[in-house]
Amino acid sequence: MKNTWLTVDELAAVLKVSVKSIRRAYRKGQIPVERICRFVRFDLERVKEAMRGNGEGLSPFSAGTQGQRSATGGASRRRAQRTRPRLGKTGASIARTPRRKK
């Protein structure tokens, strides 16, 4: 059987997922990757086999693989509220200051 070596863009087109999803999956080790010098190539058959899961878990592209929910409003993560006031002038502090006379 002949190996079908694909680039990231080609694999994303074949699997109908984004390029970011492919890169994220191979960085996490969820899909096999071959490095040829500085180039990254994928064997289509091995990737499809890894996506089937081989009974070892879910596919890297299936919905809810990690069970994590994103933060509300699309923020990257929820952050604790500041305990100290911001340094420098904010809109509220500028509005309270009297205007200088010319």
Short mmCIF file of N, CA and C in Angstrom, two decimals:
data_model
loop_
_atom_site.label_atom_id
_atom_site.label_comp_id
_atom_site.label_asym_id
_atom_site.label_seq_id
_atom_site.Cartn_x
_atom_site.Cartn_y
_atom_site.Cartn_z
N MET A 1 0.84 -1.17 0.00
CA MET A 1 0.00 0.00 0.00
C MET A 1 0.89 1.24 0.00
N LYS A 2 0.52 2.21 -0.82
CA LYS A 2 1.31 3.43 -0.95
C LYS A 2 0.93 4.43 0.15
N ASN A 3 1.94 5.05 0.75
CA ASN A 3 1.68 6.08 1.75
C ASN A 3 1.21 7.35 1.06
N THR A 4 0.23 7.99 1.65
CA THR A 4 -0.26 9.26 1.16
C THR A 4 0.20 10.33 2.15
N TRP A 5 1.27 11.03 1.82
CA TRP A 5 1.80 12.06 2.71
C TRP A 5 1.13 13.38 2.40
N LEU A 6 0.55 13.99 3.42
CA LEU A 6 -0.19 15.23 3.25
C LEU A 6 0.39 16.33 4.12
N THR A 7 0.26 17.56 3.66
CA THR A 7 0.63 18.71 4.48
C THR A 7 -0.52 19.03 5.44
N VAL A 8 -0.31 19.99 6.30
CA VAL A 8 -1.36 20.39 7.25
C VAL A 8 -2.59 20.90 6.50
N ASP A 9 -2.37 21.74 5.51
CA ASP A 9 -3.50 22.29 4.74
C ASP A 9 -4.26 21.21 4.00
N GLU A 10 -3.54 20.28 3.39
CA GLU A 10 -4.19 19.20 2.64
C GLU A 10 -4.99 18.28 3.57
N LEU A 11 -4.40 17.95 4.73
CA LEU A 11 -5.10 17.09 5.68
C LEU A 11 -6.36 17.78 6.21
N ALA A 12 -6.27 19.07 6.47
CA ALA A 12 -7.44 19.82 6.94
C ALA A 12 -8.55 19.80 5.90
N ALA A 13 -8.18 19.92 4.63
CA ALA A 13 -9.18 19.89 3.56
C ALA A 13 -9.82 18.50 3.44
N VAL A 14 -9.01 17.45 3.55
CA VAL A 14 -9.54 16.08 3.44
C VAL A 14 -10.49 15.77 4.59
N LEU A 15 -10.11 16.16 5.81
CA LEU A 15 -10.91 15.85 6.99
C LEU A 15 -12.02 16.87 7.24
N LYS A 16 -12.01 17.96 6.48
CA LYS A 16 -13.01 19.03 6.62
C LYS A 16 -13.01 19.63 8.02
N VAL A 17 -11.80 19.92 8.51
CA VAL A 17 -11.63 20.62 9.78
C VAL A 17 -10.68 21.79 9.53
N SER A 18 -10.52 22.64 10.52
CA SER A 18 -9.64 23.80 10.34
C SER A 18 -8.18 23.40 10.50
N VAL A 19 -7.31 24.23 9.96
CA VAL A 19 -5.87 24.01 10.08
C VAL A 19 -5.46 24.08 11.54
N LYS A 20 -6.10 24.97 12.31
CA LYS A 20 -5.80 25.08 13.74
C LYS A 20 -6.09 23.76 14.47
N SER A 21 -7.17 23.10 14.08
CA SER A 21 -7.53 21.83 14.72
C SER A 21 -6.48 20.76 14.45
N ILE A 22 -5.96 20.74 13.23
CA ILE A 22 -4.91 19.77 12.87
C ILE A 22 -3.66 20.04 13.69
N ARG A 23 -3.25 21.29 13.72
CA ARG A 23 -2.03 21.64 14.47
C ARG A 23 -2.18 21.34 15.95
N ARG A 24 -3.33 21.66 16.52
CA ARG A 24 -3.59 21.39 17.93
C ARG A 24 -3.52 19.88 18.21
N ALA A 25 -4.10 19.08 17.31
CA ALA A 25 -4.14 17.63 17.50
C ALA A 25 -2.74 17.02 17.44
N TYR A 26 -1.90 17.46 16.50
CA TYR A 26 -0.57 16.84 16.44
C TYR A 26 0.35 17.35 17.52
N ARG A 27 0.14 18.57 18.00
CA ARG A 27 0.95 19.05 19.13
C ARG A 27 0.62 18.31 20.41
N LYS A 28 -0.66 17.92 20.56
CA LYS A 28 -1.07 17.16 21.74
C LYS A 28 -0.76 15.67 21.59
N GLY A 29 -0.32 15.26 20.41
CA GLY A 29 0.00 13.86 20.18
C GLY A 29 -1.21 13.01 19.88
N GLN A 30 -2.31 13.62 19.48
CA GLN A 30 -3.53 12.87 19.21
C GLN A 30 -3.53 12.24 17.82
N ILE A 31 -2.76 12.80 16.89
CA ILE A 31 -2.63 12.19 15.57
C ILE A 31 -1.15 12.03 15.25
N PRO A 32 -0.78 10.96 14.55
CA PRO A 32 0.63 10.72 14.24
C PRO A 32 1.15 11.69 13.19
N VAL A 33 2.40 12.08 13.34
CA VAL A 33 3.02 13.04 12.44
C VAL A 33 4.43 12.58 12.11
N GLU A 34 4.86 12.82 10.90
CA GLU A 34 6.23 12.54 10.49
C GLU A 34 6.92 13.86 10.20
N ARG A 35 8.08 14.05 10.78
CA ARG A 35 8.85 15.26 10.51
C ARG A 35 9.95 14.90 9.52
N ILE A 36 9.93 15.55 8.39
CA ILE A 36 10.94 15.36 7.36
C ILE A 36 11.70 16.67 7.29
N CYS A 37 12.92 16.65 7.85
CA CYS A 37 13.70 17.88 8.06
C CYS A 37 12.85 18.82 8.90
N ARG A 38 12.49 19.96 8.35
CA ARG A 38 11.67 20.89 9.12
C ARG A 38 10.20 20.84 8.71
N PHE A 39 9.87 19.94 7.80
CA PHE A 39 8.51 19.84 7.29
C PHE A 39 7.72 18.81 8.07
N VAL A 40 6.43 19.07 8.20
CA VAL A 40 5.52 18.17 8.91
C VAL A 40 4.62 17.52 7.86
N ARG A 41 4.57 16.18 7.88
CA ARG A 41 3.73 15.45 6.94
C ARG A 41 2.92 14.40 7.69
N PHE A 42 1.76 14.09 7.14
CA PHE A 42 0.84 13.14 7.77
C PHE A 42 0.55 12.01 6.80
N ASP A 43 0.53 10.78 7.33
CA ASP A 43 0.09 9.63 6.55
C ASP A 43 -1.41 9.51 6.76
N LEU A 44 -2.17 9.63 5.69
CA LEU A 44 -3.62 9.68 5.79
C LEU A 44 -4.20 8.44 6.47
N GLU A 45 -3.69 7.27 6.13
CA GLU A 45 -4.21 6.04 6.72
C GLU A 45 -3.96 5.99 8.23
N ARG A 46 -2.76 6.38 8.66
CA ARG A 46 -2.45 6.37 10.09
C ARG A 46 -3.28 7.40 10.86
N VAL A 47 -3.53 8.55 10.22
CA VAL A 47 -4.35 9.58 10.87
C VAL A 47 -5.78 9.08 11.02
N LYS A 48 -6.32 8.47 9.97
CA LYS A 48 -7.69 7.94 10.05
C LYS A 48 -7.79 6.86 11.12
N GLU A 49 -6.76 6.03 11.22
CA GLU A 49 -6.74 4.98 12.24
C GLU A 49 -6.72 5.59 13.64
N ALA A 50 -5.93 6.64 13.81
CA ALA A 50 -5.86 7.31 15.11
C ALA A 50 -7.19 7.98 15.44
N MET A 51 -7.87 8.48 14.42
CA MET A 51 -9.17 9.13 14.65
C MET A 51 -10.24 8.12 15.04
N ARG A 52 -10.12 6.91 14.54
CA ARG A 52 -11.08 5.87 14.94
C ARG A 52 -10.93 5.55 16.42
N GLY A 53 -9.77 5.83 16.97
CA GLY A 53 -9.58 5.66 18.40
C GLY A 53 -8.96 4.34 18.80
N ASN A 54 -9.07 3.32 17.97
CA ASN A 54 -8.52 2.00 18.29
C ASN A 54 -8.94 1.52 19.67
N GLY A 55 -10.13 1.93 20.12
CA GLY A 55 -10.61 1.50 21.42
C GLY A 55 -9.92 2.18 22.59
N GLU A 56 -9.13 3.19 22.33
CA GLU A 56 -8.38 3.85 23.40
C GLU A 56 -8.92 5.24 23.72
N GLY A 57 -10.15 5.52 23.40
CA GLY A 57 -10.69 6.84 23.71
C GLY A 57 -11.38 7.43 22.50
N LEU A 58 -11.66 8.69 22.59
CA LEU A 58 -12.40 9.37 21.54
C LEU A 58 -11.47 9.95 20.49
N SER A 59 -12.04 10.25 19.38
CA SER A 59 -11.30 10.90 18.29
C SER A 59 -10.90 12.31 18.71
N PRO A 60 -9.76 12.81 18.24
CA PRO A 60 -9.37 14.17 18.61
C PRO A 60 -10.29 15.23 18.03
N PHE A 61 -11.12 14.88 17.04
CA PHE A 61 -11.98 15.87 16.41
C PHE A 61 -13.44 15.70 16.78
N SER A 62 -13.76 14.77 17.65
CA SER A 62 -15.16 14.62 18.03
C SER A 62 -15.52 15.69 19.05
N ALA A 63 -16.79 15.99 19.13
CA ALA A 63 -17.23 17.07 20.01
C ALA A 63 -17.07 16.66 21.47
N GLY A 64 -16.55 17.58 22.27
CA GLY A 64 -16.45 17.36 23.70
C GLY A 64 -15.43 16.33 24.10
N THR A 65 -14.31 16.25 23.45
CA THR A 65 -13.33 15.22 23.79
C THR A 65 -12.74 15.43 25.17
N GLN A 66 -12.52 16.67 25.55
CA GLN A 66 -11.90 16.93 26.84
C GLN A 66 -12.92 17.22 27.92
N GLY A 67 -14.17 17.51 27.55
CA GLY A 67 -15.17 17.82 28.54
C GLY A 67 -15.00 19.20 29.14
N GLN A 68 -14.24 20.05 28.51
CA GLN A 68 -14.03 21.39 29.03
C GLN A 68 -14.99 22.34 28.35
N ARG A 69 -15.46 23.30 29.12
CA ARG A 69 -16.31 24.33 28.55
C ARG A 69 -15.53 25.61 28.49
N SER A 70 -15.80 26.40 27.48
CA SER A 70 -15.10 27.67 27.37
C SER A 70 -15.73 28.66 28.34
N ALA A 71 -15.00 29.70 28.64
CA ALA A 71 -15.48 30.71 29.55
C ALA A 71 -16.60 31.51 28.90
N THR A 72 -17.42 32.12 29.72
CA THR A 72 -18.55 32.89 29.24
C THR A 72 -18.09 34.05 28.38
N GLY A 73 -18.80 34.32 27.32
CA GLY A 73 -18.49 35.45 26.47
C GLY A 73 -17.31 35.22 25.55
N GLY A 74 -16.81 34.00 25.45
CA GLY A 74 -15.71 33.72 24.55
C GLY A 74 -14.35 34.13 25.08
N ALA A 75 -14.27 34.50 26.35
CA ALA A 75 -12.98 34.87 26.92
C ALA A 75 -12.10 33.64 27.01
N SER A 76 -10.80 33.84 27.05
CA SER A 76 -9.89 32.71 27.06
C SER A 76 -10.01 31.91 28.36
N ARG A 77 -10.17 32.59 29.45
CA ARG A 77 -10.37 31.90 30.73
C ARG A 77 -10.93 32.90 31.71
N ARG A 78 -11.54 32.39 32.75
CA ARG A 78 -12.07 33.29 33.77
C ARG A 78 -10.94 33.73 34.66
N ARG A 79 -10.97 35.00 35.01
CA ARG A 79 -9.91 35.56 35.84
C ARG A 79 -10.50 36.09 37.13
N ALA A 80 -9.72 36.03 38.19
CA ALA A 80 -10.16 36.57 39.47
C ALA A 80 -10.25 38.08 39.37
N GLN A 81 -11.17 38.65 40.14
CA GLN A 81 -11.29 40.10 40.12
C GLN A 81 -10.11 40.73 40.82
N ARG A 82 -9.80 41.93 40.39
CA ARG A 82 -8.66 42.64 40.97
C ARG A 82 -8.97 43.03 42.41
N THR A 83 -7.97 42.86 43.27
CA THR A 83 -8.13 43.26 44.66
C THR A 83 -7.67 44.69 44.86
N ARG A 84 -6.73 45.13 44.04
CA ARG A 84 -6.23 46.50 44.14
C ARG A 84 -6.81 47.32 43.00
N PRO A 85 -6.94 48.63 43.19
CA PRO A 85 -7.42 49.46 42.08
C PRO A 85 -6.38 49.54 40.97
N ARG A 86 -6.84 49.82 39.79
CA ARG A 86 -5.94 49.96 38.66
C ARG A 86 -5.01 51.14 38.88
N LEU A 87 -3.81 51.00 38.37
CA LEU A 87 -2.87 52.10 38.43
C LEU A 87 -3.09 53.00 37.23
N GLY A 88 -2.91 54.28 37.42
CA GLY A 88 -3.10 55.22 36.32
C GLY A 88 -4.51 55.73 36.28
N LYS A 89 -4.78 56.56 35.32
CA LYS A 89 -6.09 57.19 35.23
C LYS A 89 -7.03 56.32 34.41
N THR A 90 -8.23 56.21 34.91
CA THR A 90 -9.28 55.51 34.19
C THR A 90 -10.33 56.52 33.79
N GLY A 91 -11.30 56.13 33.04
CA GLY A 91 -12.34 57.05 32.61
C GLY A 91 -13.08 57.69 33.77
N ALA A 92 -13.36 56.90 34.81
CA ALA A 92 -14.09 57.43 35.96
C ALA A 92 -13.26 58.45 36.72
N SER A 93 -11.97 58.20 36.88
CA SER A 93 -11.14 59.15 37.63
C SER A 93 -10.90 60.42 36.84
N ILE A 94 -10.87 60.35 35.53
CA ILE A 94 -10.69 61.54 34.71
C ILE A 94 -11.94 62.41 34.78
N ALA A 95 -13.11 61.78 34.79
CA ALA A 95 -14.37 62.53 34.84
C ALA A 95 -14.52 63.29 36.16
N ARG A 96 -13.93 62.79 37.24
CA ARG A 96 -14.05 63.44 38.55
C ARG A 96 -13.12 64.63 38.71
N THR A 97 -12.05 64.70 37.96
CA THR A 97 -11.08 65.78 38.13
C THR A 97 -11.61 67.05 37.48
N PRO A 98 -11.40 68.19 38.15
CA PRO A 98 -11.87 69.46 37.55
C PRO A 98 -10.99 69.85 36.37
N ARG A 99 -11.58 70.56 35.44
CA ARG A 99 -10.84 71.01 34.27
C ARG A 99 -9.95 72.19 34.63
N ARG A 100 -8.81 72.25 33.97
CA ARG A 100 -7.91 73.39 34.19
C ARG A 100 -8.44 74.60 33.45
N LYS A 101 -8.23 75.75 34.04
CA LYS A 101 -8.63 77.00 33.38
C LYS A 101 -7.51 77.48 32.49
N LYS A 102 -7.86 78.05 31.37
CA LYS A 102 -6.85 78.54 30.43
C LYS A 102 -6.36 79.90 30.79
#
